[in-house]
PDB file of C-alpha atoms and ligand atoms in Angstrom:
ATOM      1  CA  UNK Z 266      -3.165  26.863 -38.038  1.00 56.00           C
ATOM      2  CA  UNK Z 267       0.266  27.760 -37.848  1.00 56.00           C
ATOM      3  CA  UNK Z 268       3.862  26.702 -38.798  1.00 66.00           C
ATOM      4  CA  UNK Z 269       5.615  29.276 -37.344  1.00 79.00           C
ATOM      5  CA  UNK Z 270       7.736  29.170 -34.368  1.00 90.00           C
ATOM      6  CA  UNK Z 271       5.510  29.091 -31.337  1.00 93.00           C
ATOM      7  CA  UNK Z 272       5.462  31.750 -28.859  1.00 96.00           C
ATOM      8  CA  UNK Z 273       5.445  30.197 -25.001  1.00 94.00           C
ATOM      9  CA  UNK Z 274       1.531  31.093 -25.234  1.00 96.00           C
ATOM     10  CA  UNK Z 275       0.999  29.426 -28.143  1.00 96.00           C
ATOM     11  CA  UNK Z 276       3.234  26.144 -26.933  1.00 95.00           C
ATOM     12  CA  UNK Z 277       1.336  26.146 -23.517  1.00 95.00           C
ATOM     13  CA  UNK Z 278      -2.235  26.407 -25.981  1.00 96.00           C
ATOM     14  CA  UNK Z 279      -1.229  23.496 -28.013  1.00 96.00           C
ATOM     15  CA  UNK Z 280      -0.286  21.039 -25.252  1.00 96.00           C
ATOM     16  CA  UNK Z 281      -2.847  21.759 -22.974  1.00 96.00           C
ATOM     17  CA  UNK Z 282      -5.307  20.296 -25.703  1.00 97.00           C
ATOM     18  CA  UNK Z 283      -4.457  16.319 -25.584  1.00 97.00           C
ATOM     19  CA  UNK Z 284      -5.302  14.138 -22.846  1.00 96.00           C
ATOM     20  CA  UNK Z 285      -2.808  13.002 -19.981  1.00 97.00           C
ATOM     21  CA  UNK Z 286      -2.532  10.571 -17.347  1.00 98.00           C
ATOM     22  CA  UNK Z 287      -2.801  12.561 -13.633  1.00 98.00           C
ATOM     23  CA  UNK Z 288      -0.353  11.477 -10.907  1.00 98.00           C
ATOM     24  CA  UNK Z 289       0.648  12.123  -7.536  1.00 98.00           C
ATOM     25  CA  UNK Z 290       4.828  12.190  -6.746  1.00 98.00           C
ATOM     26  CA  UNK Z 291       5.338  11.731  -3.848  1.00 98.00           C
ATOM     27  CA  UNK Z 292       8.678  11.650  -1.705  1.00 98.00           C
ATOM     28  CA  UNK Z 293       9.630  12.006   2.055  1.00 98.00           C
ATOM     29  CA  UNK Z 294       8.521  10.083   5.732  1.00 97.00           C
ATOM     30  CA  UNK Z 295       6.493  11.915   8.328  1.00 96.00           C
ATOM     31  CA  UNK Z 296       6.535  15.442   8.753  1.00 97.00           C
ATOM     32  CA  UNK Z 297       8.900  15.893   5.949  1.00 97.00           C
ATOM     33  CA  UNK Z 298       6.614  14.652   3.470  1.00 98.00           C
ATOM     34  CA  UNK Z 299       6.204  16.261  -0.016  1.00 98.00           C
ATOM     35  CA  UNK Z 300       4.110  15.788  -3.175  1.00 98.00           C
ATOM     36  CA  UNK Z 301       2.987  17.425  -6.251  1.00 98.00           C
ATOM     37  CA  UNK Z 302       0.252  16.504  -8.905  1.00 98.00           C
ATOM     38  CA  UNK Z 303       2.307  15.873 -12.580  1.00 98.00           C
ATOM     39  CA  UNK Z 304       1.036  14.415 -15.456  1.00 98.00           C
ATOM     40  CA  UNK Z 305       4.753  14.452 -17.121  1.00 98.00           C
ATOM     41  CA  UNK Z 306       5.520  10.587 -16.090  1.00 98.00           C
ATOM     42  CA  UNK Z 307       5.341   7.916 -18.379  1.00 98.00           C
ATOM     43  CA  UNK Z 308       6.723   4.376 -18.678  1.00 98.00           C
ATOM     44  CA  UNK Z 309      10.691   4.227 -19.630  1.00 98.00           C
ATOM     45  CA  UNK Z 310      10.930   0.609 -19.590  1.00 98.00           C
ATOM     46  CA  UNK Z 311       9.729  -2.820 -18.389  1.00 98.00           C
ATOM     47  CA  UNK Z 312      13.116  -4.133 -18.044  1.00 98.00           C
ATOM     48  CA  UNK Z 313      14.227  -3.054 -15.968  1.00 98.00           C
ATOM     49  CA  UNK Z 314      11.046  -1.362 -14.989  1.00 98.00           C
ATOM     50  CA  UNK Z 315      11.886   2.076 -15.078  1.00 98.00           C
ATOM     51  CA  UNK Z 316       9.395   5.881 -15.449  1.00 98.00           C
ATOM     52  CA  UNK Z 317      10.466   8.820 -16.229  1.00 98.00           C
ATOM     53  CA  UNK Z 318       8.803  12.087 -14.460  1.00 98.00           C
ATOM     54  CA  UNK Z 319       9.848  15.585 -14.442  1.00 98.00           C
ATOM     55  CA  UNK Z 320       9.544  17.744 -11.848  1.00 98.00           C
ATOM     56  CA  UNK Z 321       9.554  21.826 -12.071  1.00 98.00           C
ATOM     57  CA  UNK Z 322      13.486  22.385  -9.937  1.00 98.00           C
ATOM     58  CA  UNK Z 323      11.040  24.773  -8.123  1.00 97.00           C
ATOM     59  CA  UNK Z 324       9.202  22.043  -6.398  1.00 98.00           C
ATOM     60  CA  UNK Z 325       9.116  21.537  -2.854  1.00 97.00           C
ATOM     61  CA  UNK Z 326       9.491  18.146  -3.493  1.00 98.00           C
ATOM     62  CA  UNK Z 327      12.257  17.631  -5.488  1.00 98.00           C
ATOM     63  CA  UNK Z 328      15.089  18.544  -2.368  1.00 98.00           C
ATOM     64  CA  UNK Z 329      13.347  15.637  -0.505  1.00 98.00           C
ATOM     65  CA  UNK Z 330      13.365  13.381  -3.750  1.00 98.00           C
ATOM     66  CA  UNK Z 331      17.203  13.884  -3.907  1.00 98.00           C
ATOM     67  CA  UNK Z 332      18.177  13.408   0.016  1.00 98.00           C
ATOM     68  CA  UNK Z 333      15.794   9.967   0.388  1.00 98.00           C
ATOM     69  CA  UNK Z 334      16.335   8.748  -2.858  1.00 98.00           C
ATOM     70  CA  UNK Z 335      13.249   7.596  -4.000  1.00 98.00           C
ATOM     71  CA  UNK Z 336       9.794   8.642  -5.138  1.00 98.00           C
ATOM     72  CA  UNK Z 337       6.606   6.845  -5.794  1.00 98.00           C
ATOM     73  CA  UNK Z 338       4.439   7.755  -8.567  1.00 98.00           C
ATOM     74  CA  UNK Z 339       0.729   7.004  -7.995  1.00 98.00           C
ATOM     75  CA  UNK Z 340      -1.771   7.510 -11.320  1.00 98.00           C
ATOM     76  CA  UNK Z 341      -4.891   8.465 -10.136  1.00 98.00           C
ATOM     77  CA  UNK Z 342      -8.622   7.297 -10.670  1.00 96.00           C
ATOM     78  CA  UNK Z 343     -12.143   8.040 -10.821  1.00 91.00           C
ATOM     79  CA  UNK Z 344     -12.887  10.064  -7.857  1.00 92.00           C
ATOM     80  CA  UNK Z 345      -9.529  11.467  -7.097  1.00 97.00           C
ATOM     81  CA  UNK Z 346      -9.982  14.412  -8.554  1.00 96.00           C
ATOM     82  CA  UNK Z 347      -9.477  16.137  -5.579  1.00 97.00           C
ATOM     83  CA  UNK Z 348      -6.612  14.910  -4.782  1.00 98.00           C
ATOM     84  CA  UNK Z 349      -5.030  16.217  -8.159  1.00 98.00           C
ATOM     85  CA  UNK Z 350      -6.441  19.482  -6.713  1.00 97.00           C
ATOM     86  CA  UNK Z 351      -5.022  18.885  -3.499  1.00 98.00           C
ATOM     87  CA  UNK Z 352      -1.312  18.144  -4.615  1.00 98.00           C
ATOM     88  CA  UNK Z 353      -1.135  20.600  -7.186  1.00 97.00           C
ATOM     89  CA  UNK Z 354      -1.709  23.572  -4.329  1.00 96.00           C
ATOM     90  CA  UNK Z 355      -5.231  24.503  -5.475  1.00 95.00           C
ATOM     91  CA  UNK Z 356      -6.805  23.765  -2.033  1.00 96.00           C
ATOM     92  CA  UNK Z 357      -4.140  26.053  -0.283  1.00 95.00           C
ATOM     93  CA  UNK Z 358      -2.916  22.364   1.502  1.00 95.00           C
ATOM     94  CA  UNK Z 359       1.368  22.697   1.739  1.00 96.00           C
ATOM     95  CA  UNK Z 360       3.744  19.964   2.789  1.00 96.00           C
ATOM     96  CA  UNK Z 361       2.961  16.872   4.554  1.00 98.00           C
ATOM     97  CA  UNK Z 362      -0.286  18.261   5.340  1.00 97.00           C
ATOM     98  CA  UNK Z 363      -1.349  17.113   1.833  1.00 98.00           C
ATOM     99  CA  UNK Z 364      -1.021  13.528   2.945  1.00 98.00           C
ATOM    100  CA  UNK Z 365      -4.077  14.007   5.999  1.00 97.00           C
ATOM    101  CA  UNK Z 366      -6.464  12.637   3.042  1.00 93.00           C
ATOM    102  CA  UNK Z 367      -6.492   9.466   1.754  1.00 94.00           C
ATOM    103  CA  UNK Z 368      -4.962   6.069   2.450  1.00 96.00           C
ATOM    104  CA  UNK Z 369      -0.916   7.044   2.163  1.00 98.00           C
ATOM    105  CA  UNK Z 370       1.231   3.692   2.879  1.00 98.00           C
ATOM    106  CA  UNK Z 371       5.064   2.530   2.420  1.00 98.00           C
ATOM    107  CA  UNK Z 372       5.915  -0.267   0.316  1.00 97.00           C
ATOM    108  CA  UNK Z 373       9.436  -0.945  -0.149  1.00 97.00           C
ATOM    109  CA  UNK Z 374      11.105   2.175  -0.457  1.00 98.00           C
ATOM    110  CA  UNK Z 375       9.645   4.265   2.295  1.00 98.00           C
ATOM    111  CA  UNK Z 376       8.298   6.934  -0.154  1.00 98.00           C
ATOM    112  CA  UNK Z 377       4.626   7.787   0.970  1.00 98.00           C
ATOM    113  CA  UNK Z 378       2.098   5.500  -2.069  1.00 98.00           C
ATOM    114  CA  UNK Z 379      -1.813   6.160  -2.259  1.00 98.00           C
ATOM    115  CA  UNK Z 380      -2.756   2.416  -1.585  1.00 97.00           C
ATOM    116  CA  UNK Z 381      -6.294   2.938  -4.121  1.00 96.00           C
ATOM    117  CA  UNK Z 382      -4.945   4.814  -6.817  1.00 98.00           C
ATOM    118  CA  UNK Z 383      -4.949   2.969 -10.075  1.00 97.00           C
ATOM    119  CA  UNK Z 384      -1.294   2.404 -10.720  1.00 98.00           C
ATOM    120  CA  UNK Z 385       1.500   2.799  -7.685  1.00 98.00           C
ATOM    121  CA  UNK Z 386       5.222   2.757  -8.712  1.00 98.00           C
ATOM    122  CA  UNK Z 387       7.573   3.086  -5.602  1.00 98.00           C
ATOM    123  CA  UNK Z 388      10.868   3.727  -6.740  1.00 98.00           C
ATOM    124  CA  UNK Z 389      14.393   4.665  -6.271  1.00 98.00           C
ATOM    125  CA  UNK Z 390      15.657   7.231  -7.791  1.00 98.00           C
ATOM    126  CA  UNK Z 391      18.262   5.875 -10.588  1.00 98.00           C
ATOM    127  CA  UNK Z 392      19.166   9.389 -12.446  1.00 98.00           C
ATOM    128  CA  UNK Z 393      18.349  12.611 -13.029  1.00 98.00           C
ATOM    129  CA  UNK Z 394      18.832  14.881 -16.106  1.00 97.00           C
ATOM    130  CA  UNK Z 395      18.513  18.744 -15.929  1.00 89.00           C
ATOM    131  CA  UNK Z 396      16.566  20.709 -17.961  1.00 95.00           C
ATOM    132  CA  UNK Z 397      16.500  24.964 -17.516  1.00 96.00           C
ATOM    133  CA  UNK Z 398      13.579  24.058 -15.745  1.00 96.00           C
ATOM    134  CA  UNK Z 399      12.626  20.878 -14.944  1.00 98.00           C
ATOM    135  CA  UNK Z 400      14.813  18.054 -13.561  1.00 98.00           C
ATOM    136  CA  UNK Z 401      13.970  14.894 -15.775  1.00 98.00           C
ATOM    137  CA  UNK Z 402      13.809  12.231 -12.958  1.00 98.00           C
ATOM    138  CA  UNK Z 403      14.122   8.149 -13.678  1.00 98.00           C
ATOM    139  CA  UNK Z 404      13.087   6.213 -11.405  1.00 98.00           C
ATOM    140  CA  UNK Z 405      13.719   1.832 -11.026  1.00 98.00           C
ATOM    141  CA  UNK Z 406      10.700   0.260  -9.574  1.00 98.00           C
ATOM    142  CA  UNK Z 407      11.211  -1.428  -6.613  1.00 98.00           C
ATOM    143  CA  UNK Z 408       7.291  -1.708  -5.569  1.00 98.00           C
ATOM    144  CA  UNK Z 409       3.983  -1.771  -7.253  1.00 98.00           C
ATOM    145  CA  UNK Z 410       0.402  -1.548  -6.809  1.00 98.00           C
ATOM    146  CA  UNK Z 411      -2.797  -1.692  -9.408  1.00 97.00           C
ATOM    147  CA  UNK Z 412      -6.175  -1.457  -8.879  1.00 96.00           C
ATOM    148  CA  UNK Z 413      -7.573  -3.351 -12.472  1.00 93.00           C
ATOM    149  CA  UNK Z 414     -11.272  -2.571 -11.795  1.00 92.00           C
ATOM    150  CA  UNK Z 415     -10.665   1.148 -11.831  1.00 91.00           C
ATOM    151  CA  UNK Z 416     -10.751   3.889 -14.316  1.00 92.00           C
ATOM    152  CA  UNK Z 417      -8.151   5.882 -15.312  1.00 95.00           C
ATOM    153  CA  UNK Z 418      -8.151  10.312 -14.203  1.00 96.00           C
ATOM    154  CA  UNK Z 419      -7.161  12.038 -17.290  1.00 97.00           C
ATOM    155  CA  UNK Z 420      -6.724  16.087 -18.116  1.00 97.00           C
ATOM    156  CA  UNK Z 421      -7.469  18.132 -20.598  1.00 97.00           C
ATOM    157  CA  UNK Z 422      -8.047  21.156 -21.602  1.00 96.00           C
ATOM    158  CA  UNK Z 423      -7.573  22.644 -17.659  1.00 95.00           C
ATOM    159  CA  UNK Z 424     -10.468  19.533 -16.426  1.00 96.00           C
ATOM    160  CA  UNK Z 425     -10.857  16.444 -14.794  1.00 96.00           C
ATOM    161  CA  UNK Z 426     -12.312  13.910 -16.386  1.00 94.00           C
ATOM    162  CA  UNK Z 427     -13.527   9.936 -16.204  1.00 89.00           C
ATOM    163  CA  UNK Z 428     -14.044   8.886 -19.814  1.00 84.00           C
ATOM    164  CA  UNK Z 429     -16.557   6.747 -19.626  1.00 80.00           C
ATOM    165  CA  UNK Z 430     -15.799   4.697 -23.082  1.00 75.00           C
ATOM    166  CA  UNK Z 431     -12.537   3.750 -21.339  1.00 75.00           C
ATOM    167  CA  UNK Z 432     -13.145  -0.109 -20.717  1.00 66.00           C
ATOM    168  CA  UNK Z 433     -12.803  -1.562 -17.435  1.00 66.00           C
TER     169      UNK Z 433
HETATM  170  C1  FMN C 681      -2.881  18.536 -14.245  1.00 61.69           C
HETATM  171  C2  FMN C 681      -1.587  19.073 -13.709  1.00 61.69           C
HETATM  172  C3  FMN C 681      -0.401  18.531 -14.165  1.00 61.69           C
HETATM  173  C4  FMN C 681       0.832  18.997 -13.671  1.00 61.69           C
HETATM  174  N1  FMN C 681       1.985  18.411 -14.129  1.00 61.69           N
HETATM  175  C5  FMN C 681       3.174  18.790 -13.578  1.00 61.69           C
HETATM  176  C6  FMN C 681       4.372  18.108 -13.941  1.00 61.69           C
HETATM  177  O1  FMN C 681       4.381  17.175 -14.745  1.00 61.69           O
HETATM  178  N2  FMN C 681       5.528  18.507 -13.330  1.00 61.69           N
HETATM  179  C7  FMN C 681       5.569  19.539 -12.434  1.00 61.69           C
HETATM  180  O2  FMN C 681       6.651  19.859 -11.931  1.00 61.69           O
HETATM  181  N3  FMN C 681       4.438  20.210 -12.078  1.00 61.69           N
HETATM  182  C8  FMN C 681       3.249  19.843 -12.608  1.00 61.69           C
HETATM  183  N4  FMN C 681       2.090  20.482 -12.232  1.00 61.69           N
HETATM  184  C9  FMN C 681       2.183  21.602 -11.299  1.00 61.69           C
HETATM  185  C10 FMN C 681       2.317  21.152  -9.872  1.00 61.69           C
HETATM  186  O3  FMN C 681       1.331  20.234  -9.454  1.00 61.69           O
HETATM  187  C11 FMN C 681       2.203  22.438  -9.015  1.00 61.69           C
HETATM  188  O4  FMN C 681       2.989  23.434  -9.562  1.00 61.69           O
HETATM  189  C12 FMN C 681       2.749  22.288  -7.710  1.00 61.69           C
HETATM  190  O5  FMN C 681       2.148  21.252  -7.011  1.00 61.69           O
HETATM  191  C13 FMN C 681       2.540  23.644  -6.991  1.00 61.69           C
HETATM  192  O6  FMN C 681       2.338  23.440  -5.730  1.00 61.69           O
HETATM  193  P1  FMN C 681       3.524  23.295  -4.661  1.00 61.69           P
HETATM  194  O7  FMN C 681       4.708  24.080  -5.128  1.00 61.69           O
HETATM  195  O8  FMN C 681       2.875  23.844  -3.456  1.00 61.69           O
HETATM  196  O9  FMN C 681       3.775  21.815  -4.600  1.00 61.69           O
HETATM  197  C14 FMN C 681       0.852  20.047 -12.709  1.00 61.69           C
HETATM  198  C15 FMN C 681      -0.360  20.593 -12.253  1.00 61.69           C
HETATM  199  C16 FMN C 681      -1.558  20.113 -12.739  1.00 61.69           C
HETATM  200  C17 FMN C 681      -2.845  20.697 -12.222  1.00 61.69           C
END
């Protein structure tokens, strides 16, 4: 235990201990498609229904975020594992290529949503805040999706898991 200032090793160390929430962002139509796992999104508001995500400013993703406007934000679920893998570049899978797996749809906005995730937020994209590294994206949902009989994906601790005492 420490009180001291925390190195970045020591920040990364601490927050990779507590559990998260796993999405998908996704952005983009077609070819020009783009998504990245991110388990920094979290509810802003209900009203107006609002999330908040941030996004590394080196992500693919974000130019196409800022030209269409909108994003969808799809919290995964048991068995989807993978596709955290997938979107977070682990599988060597780029670009709209990413999208070949899974059931990808459009909802209102036109962003690309996984139909069977457990939550699906399509959303415009209302403002943006800039951090030295990450922009801080809000987004106003326009579209939504849940699947109530599924289980959330959490993270922790660099794994995947289903926790089982989660109740359905
Ligand atoms: C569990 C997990 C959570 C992540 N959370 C975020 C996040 O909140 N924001 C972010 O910008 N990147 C996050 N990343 C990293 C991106 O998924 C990854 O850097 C990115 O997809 C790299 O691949 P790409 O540049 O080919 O898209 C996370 C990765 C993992 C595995």
């Amino acid at each position: 235990m420490s009180d001291t200032l925390p190195t970045p090793p020591d920040f990364r160390a601490a927050m990779r201990l507590p559990a998260t929430s796993v999405t998908v962002i996704a952005a983009g139509q077609g070819d020009a498609r783009c998504g990245l796992t991110a388990s920094a999104v979290c509810s802003l508001s209900d009203a107006p229904p609002m999330i908040l995500a941030c996004v590394n400013l080196n992500s693919p993703a974000l130019p196409v975020i800022r030209a269409t406007g909108c994003f969808s934000a799809n919290f995964l679920t048991d068995g989807q594992s993978h596709v955290a893998e997938r979107f977070a570049g682990r599988t060597r899978v780029y670009g709209a290529e990413r999208f070949d797996e899974g059931d990808w749809r459009v909802l209102t906005t036109g962003a690309p949503v996984l139909t069977d995730a457990l939550s699906v937020f399509d959303c415009t994209l209302e403002r943006e805040h800039d951090s030295p590294t990450h922009a801080i994206l809000i987004g106003r949902v326009q579209g939504m999706l849940r699947n109530e009989t599924r289980r959330s994906l959490v993270y922790s601790a660099g794994s995947f898991a289903y926790p089982a005492a989660l109740a359905l």
